[in-house]
XYZ file of N, CA and C in Angstrom:
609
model
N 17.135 -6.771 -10.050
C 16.623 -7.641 -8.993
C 17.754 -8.183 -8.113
N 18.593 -8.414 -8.593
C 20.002 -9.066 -7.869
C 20.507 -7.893 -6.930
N 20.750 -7.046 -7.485
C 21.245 -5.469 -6.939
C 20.498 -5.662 -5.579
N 18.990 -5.780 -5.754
C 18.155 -5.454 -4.739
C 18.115 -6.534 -3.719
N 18.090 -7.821 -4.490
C 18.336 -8.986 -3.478
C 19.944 -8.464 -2.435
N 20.836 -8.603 -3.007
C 22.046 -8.468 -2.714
C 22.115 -7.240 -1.283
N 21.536 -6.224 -1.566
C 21.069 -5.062 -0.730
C 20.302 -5.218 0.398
N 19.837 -6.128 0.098
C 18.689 -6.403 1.258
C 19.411 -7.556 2.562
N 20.084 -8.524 1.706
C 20.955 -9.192 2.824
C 22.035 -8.908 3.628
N 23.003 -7.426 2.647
C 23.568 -6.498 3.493
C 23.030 -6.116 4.843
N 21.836 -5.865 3.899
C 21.177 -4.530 5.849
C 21.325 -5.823 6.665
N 20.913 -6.961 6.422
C 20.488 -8.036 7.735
C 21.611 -8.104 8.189
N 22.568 -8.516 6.796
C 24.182 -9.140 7.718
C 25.210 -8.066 8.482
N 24.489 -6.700 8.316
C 24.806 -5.670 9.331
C 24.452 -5.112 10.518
N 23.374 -6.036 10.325
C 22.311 -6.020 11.595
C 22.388 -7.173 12.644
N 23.617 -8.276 12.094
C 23.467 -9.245 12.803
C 23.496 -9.294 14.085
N 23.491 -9.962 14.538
C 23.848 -9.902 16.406
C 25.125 -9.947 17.124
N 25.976 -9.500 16.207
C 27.308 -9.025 17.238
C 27.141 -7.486 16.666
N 26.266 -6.774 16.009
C 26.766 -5.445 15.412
C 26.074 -5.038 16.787
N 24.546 -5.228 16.728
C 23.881 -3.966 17.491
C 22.818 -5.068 18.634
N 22.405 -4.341 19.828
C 21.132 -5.124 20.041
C 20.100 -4.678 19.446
N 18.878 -5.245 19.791
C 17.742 -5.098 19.413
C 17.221 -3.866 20.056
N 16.216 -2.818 18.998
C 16.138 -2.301 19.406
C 14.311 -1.770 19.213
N 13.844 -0.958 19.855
C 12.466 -0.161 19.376
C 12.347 0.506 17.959
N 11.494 0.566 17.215
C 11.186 1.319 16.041
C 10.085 0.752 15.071
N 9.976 2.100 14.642
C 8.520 1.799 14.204
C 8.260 1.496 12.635
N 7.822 0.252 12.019
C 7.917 -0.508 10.786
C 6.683 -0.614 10.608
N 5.967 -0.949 9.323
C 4.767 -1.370 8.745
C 5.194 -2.540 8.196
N 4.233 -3.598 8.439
C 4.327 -4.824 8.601
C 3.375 -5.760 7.363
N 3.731 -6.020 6.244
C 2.586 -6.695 5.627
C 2.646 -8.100 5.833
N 1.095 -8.649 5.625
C 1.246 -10.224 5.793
C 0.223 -10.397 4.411
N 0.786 -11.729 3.933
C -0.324 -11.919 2.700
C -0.320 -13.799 2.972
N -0.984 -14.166 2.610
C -1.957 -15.994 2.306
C -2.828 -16.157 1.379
N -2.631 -17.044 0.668
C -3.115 -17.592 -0.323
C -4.346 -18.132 0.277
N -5.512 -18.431 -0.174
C -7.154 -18.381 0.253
C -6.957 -20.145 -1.033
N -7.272 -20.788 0.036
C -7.564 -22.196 -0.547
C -7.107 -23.352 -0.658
N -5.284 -22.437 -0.574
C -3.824 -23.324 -1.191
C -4.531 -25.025 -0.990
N -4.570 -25.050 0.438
C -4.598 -26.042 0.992
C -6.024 -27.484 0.416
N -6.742 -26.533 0.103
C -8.209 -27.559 -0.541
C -7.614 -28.016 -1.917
N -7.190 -26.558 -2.534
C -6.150 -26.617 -3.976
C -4.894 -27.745 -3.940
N -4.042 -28.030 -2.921
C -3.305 -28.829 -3.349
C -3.585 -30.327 -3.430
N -4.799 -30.612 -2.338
C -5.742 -32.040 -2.370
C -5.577 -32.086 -3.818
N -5.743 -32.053 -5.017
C -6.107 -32.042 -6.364
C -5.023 -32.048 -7.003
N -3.854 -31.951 -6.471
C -2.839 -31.981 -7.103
C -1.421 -32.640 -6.554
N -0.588 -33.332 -7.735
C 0.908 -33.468 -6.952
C 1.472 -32.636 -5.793
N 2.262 -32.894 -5.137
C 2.792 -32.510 -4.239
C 3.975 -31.359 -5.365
N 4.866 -31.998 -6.014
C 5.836 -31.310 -6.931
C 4.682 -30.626 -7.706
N 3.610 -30.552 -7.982
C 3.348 -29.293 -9.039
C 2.654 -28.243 -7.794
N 2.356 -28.240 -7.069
C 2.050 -27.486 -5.859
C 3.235 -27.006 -5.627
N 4.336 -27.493 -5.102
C 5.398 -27.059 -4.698
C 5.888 -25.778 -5.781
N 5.835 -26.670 -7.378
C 6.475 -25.307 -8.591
C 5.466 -24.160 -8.306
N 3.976 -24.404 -8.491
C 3.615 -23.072 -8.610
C 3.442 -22.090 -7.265
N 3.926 -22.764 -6.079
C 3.990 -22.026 -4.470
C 5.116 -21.410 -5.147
N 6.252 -22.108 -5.672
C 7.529 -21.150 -6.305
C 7.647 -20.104 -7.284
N 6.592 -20.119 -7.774
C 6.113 -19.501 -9.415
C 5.371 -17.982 -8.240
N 4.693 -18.495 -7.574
C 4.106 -17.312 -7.120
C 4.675 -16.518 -5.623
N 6.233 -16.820 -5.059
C 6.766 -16.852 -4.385
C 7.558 -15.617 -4.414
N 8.345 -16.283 -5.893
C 9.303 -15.495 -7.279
C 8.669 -14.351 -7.525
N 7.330 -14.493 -7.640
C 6.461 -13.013 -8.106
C 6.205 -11.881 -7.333
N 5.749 -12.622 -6.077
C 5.858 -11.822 -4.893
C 7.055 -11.141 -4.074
N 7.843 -11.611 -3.872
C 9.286 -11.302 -3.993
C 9.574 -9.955 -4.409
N 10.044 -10.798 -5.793
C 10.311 -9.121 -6.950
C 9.520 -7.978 -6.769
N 8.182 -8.153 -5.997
C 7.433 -6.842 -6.214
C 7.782 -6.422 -4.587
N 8.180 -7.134 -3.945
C 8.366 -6.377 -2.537
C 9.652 -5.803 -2.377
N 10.853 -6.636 -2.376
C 11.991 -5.606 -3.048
C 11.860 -4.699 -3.975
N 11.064 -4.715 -4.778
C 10.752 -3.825 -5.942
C 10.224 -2.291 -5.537
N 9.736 -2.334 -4.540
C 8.953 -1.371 -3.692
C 9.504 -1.050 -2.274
N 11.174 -1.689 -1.735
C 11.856 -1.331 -0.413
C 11.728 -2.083 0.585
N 10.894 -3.176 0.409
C 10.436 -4.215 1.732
C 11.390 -5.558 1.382
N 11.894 -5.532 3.036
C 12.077 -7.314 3.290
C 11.582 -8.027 3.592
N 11.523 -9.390 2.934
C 11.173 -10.488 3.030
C 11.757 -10.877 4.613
N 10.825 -11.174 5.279
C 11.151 -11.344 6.796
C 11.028 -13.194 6.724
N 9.953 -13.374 6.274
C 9.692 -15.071 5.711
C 9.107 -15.329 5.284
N 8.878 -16.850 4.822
C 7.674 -17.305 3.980
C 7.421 -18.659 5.109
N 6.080 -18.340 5.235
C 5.341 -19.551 6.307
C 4.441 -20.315 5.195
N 5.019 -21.588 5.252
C 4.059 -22.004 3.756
C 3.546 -21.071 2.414
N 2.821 -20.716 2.423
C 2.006 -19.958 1.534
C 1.873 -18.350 2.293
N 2.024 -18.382 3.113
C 2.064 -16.660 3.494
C 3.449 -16.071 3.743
N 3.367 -15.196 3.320
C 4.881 -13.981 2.929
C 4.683 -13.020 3.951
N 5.166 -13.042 4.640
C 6.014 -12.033 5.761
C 6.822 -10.359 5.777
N 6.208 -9.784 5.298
C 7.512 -8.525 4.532
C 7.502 -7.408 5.668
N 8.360 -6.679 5.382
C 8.655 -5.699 6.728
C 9.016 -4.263 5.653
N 8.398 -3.091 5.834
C 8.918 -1.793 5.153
C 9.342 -1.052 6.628
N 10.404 -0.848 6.665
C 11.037 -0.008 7.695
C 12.315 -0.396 8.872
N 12.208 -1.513 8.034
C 13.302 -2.668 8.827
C 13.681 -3.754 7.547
N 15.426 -4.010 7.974
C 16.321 -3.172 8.600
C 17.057 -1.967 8.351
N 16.463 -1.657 7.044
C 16.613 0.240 6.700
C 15.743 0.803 6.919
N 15.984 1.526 7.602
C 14.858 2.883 7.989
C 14.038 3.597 6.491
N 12.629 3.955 6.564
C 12.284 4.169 5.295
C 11.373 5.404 6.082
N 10.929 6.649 4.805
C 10.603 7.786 5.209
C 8.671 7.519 4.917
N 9.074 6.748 4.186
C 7.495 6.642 3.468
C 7.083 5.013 3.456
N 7.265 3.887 4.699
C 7.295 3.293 4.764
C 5.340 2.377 4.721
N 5.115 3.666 5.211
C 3.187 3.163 4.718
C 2.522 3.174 3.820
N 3.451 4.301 2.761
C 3.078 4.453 1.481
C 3.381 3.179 0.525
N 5.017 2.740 0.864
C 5.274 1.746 0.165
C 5.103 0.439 0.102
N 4.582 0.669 1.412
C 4.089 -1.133 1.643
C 2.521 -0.932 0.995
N 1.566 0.081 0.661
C 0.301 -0.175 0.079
C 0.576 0.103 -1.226
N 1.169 0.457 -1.589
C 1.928 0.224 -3.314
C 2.107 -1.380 -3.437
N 3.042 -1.672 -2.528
C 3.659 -3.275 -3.013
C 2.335 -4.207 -2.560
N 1.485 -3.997 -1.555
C 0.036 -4.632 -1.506
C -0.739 -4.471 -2.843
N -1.261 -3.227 -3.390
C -1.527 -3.017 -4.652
C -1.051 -3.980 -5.568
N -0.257 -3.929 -6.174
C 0.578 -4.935 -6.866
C 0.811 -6.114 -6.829
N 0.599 -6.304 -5.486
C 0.662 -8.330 -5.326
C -0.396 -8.401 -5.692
N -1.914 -8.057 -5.700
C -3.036 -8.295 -6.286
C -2.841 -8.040 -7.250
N -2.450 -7.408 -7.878
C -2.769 -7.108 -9.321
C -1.606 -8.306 -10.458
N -0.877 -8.637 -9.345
C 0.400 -9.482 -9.801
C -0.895 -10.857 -9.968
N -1.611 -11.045 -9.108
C -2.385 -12.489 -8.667
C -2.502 -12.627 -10.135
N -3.337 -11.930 -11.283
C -3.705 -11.985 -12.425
C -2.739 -12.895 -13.358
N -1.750 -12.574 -13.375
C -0.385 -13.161 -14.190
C 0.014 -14.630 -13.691
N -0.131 -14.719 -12.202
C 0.063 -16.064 -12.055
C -1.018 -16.542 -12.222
N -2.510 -16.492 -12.333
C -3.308 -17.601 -12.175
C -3.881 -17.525 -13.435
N -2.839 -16.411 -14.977
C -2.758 -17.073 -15.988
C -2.030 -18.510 -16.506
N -0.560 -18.212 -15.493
C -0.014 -19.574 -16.150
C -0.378 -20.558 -15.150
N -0.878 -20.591 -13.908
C -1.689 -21.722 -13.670
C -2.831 -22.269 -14.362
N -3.565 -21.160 -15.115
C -4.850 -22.226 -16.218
C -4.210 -22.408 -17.380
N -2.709 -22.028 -17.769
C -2.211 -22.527 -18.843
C -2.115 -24.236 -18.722
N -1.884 -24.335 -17.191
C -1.427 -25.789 -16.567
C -2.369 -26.534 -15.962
N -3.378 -26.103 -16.614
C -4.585 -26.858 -16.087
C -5.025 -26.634 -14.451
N -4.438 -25.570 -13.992
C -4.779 -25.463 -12.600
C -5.683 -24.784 -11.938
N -5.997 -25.045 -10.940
C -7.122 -23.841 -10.554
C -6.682 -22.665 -10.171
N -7.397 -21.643 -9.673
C -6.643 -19.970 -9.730
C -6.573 -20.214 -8.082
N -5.724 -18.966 -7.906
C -5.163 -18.632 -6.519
C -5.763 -17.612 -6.201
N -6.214 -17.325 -5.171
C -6.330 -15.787 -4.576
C -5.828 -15.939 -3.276
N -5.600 -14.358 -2.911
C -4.745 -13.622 -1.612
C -5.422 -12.785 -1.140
N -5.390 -12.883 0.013
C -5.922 -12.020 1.175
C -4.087 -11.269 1.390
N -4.246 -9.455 2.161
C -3.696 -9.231 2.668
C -3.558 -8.304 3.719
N -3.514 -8.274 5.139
C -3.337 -7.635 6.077
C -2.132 -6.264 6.492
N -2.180 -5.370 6.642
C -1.149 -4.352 6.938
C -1.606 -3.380 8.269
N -0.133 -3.073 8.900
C -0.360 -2.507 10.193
C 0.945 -2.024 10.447
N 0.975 -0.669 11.645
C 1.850 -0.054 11.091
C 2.066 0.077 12.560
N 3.771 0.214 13.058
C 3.514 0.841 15.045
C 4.755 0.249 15.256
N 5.316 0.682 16.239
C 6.416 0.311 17.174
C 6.605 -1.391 17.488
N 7.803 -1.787 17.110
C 8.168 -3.082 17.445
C 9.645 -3.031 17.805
N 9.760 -4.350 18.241
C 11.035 -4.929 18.535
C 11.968 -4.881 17.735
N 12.659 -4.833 16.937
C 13.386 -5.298 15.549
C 15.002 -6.041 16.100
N 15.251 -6.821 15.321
C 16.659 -7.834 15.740
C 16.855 -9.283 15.566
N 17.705 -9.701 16.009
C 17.861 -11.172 15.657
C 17.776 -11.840 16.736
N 16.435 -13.102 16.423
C 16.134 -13.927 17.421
C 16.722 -15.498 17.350
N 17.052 -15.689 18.378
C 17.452 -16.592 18.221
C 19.144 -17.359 18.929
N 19.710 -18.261 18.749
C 21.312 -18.758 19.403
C 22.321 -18.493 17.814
N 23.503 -18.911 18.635
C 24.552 -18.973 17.575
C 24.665 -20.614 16.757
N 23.817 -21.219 17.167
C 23.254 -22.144 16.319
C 22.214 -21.807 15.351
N 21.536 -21.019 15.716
C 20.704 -20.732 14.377
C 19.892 -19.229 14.532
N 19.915 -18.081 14.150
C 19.098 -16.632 14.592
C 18.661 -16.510 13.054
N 17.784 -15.660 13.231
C 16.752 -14.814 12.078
C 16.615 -13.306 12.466
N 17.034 -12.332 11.696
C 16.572 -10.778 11.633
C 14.810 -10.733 11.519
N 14.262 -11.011 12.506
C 12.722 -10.685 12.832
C 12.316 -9.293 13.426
N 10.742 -9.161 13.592
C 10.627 -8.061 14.437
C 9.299 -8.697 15.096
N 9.125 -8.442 16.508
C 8.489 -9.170 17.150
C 7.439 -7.643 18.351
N 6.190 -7.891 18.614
C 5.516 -7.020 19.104
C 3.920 -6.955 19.317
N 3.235 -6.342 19.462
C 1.933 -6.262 19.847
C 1.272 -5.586 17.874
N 2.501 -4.984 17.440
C 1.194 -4.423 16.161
C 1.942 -5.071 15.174
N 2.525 -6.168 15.348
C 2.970 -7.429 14.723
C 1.747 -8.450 14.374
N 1.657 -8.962 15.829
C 0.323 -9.977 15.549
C -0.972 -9.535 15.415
N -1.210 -8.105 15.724
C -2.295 -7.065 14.825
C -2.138 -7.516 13.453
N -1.337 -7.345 12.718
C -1.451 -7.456 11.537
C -1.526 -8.743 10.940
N -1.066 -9.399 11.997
C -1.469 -11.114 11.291
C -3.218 -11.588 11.669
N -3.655 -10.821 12.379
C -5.283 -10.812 12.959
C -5.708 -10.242 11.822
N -5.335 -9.214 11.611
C -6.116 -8.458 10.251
C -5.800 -9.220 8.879
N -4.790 -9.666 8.644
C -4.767 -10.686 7.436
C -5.290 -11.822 7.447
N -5.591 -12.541 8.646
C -6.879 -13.379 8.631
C -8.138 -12.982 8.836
N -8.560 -11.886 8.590
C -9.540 -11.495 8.384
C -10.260 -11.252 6.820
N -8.708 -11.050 6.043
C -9.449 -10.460 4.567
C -9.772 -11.433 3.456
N -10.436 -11.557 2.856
C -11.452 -12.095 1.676
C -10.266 -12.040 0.795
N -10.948 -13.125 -0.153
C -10.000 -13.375 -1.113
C -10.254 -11.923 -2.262
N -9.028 -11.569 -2.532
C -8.399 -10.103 -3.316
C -8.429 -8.998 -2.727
N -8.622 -8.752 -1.611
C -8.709 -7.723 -0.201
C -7.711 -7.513 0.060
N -7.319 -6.289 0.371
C -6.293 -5.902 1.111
C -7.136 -4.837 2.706
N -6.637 -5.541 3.764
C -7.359 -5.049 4.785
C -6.249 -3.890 5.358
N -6.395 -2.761 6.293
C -5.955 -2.045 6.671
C -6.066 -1.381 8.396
N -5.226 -1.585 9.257
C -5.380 -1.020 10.306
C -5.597 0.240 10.692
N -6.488 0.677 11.820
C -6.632 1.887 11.605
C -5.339 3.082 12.017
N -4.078 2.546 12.276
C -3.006 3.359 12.159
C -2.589 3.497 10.770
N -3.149 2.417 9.772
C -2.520 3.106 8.566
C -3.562 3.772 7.657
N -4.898 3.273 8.261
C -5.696 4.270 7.882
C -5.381 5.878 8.251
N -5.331 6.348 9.083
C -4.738 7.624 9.855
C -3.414 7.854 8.919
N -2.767 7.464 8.360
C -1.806 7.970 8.006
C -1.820 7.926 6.467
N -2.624 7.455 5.694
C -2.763 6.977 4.490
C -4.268 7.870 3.720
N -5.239 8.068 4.927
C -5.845 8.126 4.465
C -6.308 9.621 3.120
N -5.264 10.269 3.355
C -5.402 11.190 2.245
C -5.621 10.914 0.552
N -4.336 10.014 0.782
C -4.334 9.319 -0.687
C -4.688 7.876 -1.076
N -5.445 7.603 -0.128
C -6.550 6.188 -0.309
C -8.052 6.460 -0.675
N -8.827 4.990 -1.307
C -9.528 4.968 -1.289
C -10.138 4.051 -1.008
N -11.010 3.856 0.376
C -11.956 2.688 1.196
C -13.066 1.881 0.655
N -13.048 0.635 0.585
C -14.661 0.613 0.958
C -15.147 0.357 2.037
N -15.384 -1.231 2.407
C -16.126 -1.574 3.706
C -15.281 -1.124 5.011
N -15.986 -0.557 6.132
C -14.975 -0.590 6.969
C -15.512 -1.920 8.196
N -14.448 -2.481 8.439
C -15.049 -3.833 9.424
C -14.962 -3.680 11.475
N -15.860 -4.047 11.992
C -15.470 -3.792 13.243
C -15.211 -4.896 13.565
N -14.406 -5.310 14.279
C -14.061 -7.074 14.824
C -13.314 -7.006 16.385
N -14.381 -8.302 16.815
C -12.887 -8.548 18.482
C -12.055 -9.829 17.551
N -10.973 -9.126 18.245
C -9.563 -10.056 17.682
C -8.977 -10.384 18.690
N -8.491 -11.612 19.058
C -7.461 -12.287 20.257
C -6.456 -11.202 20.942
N -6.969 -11.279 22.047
C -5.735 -10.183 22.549
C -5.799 -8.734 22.485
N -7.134 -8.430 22.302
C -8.114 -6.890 22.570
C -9.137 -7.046 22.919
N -9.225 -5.738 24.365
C -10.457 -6.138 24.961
C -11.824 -5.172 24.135
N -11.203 -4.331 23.418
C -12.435 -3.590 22.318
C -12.267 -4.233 20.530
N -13.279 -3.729 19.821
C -13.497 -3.690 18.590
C -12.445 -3.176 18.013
N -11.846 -4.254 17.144
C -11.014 -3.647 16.205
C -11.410 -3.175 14.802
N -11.041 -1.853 14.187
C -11.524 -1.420 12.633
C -10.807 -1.634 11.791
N -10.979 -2.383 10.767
C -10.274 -2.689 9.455
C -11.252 -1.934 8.429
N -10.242 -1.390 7.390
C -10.205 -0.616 6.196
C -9.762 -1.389 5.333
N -11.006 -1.533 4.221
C -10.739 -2.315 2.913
C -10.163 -1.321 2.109
């Protein structure tokens, strides 16, 4: 895990903003949120909310390095990960629905030791989308972040507010590219902010 942590802050701190500018390329983008956090922490300390946001942070993490993706950020309770940035990856759609796979299946383990702790369970929604973006560091020499910024960026944050708790939703570019070795159920039609047609999500 260290190896991989350690590896991953390389690519950024080689990517910083005196190496290269920003440039075009095409990344798959996952977004995941916790379904409730917020009703869930009413009921609880602030510090035991805080440990188990960390407990399930830690978990999520390990399985996204674990599988080639960076942690781009954590916005409260939703995790940010990027497969294809800032190392180029060959199978970057494959591996981000592996490491989606797995954060659900990870949910199980944490919202054992949350009812060890008397807590209520967690579930996750998660969104994925795949396409040409910006990639680079935004920001001054007071403070920048290695982000990637674009149109099938906030696609994918539309489609992760779309999915049900233990869902993993899917755009139809990674449907198209996935779909050999997937298996669907519902497919959803939706208008989403910032399209003037129906968008299709793949459960």
């Amino acid at each position: 895990r260290d190896v991989l942590i350690q590896y991953i802050h390389t690519a950024i701190a080689q990517a910083g903003p005196g190496s290269r500018l920003s440039e075009n390329r095409r990344v798959t983008v996952l977004l995941s949120d916790l379904r409730g956090f917020t009703a869930t922490s009413e009921r609880y300390s602030a510090l035991v909310m805080v440990a188990a946001l960390n407990r399930y942070l830690e978990k999520m993490s390990e399985i996204i390095l674990r599988h080639g993706g960076a942690i781009d950020k954590f916005m409260g309770d939703s995790i940010m990960a990027l497969f294809g940035a800032p190392e180029v990856m060959d199978n970057d759609v494959e591996a981000a629905l592996r490491c989606a796979i797995d954060m659900q299946t990870a949910m199980a383990d944490i919202n054992a030791d949350n009812l060890s702790l008397n807590m209520a369970p967690l579930y996750m929604g998660i969104g994925i989308n795949t396409g040409d973006v910006v990639v680079g560091h935004l920001g001054s020499h007071y403070h920048s972040e290695y982000t990637v910024i674009g149109d099938e960026v906030n696609l994918a944050s539309r489609i992760e507010a779309h999915s049900l708790r233990g869902q993993i939703l899917l755009s139809e570019k990674i449907y198209q590219q996935a779909g050999d070795f997937i298996e669907i159920g519902n497919i959803n039609e939706v208008m989403v902010k910032g399209k003037k047609s129906v968008v299709r999500m793949y459960e």
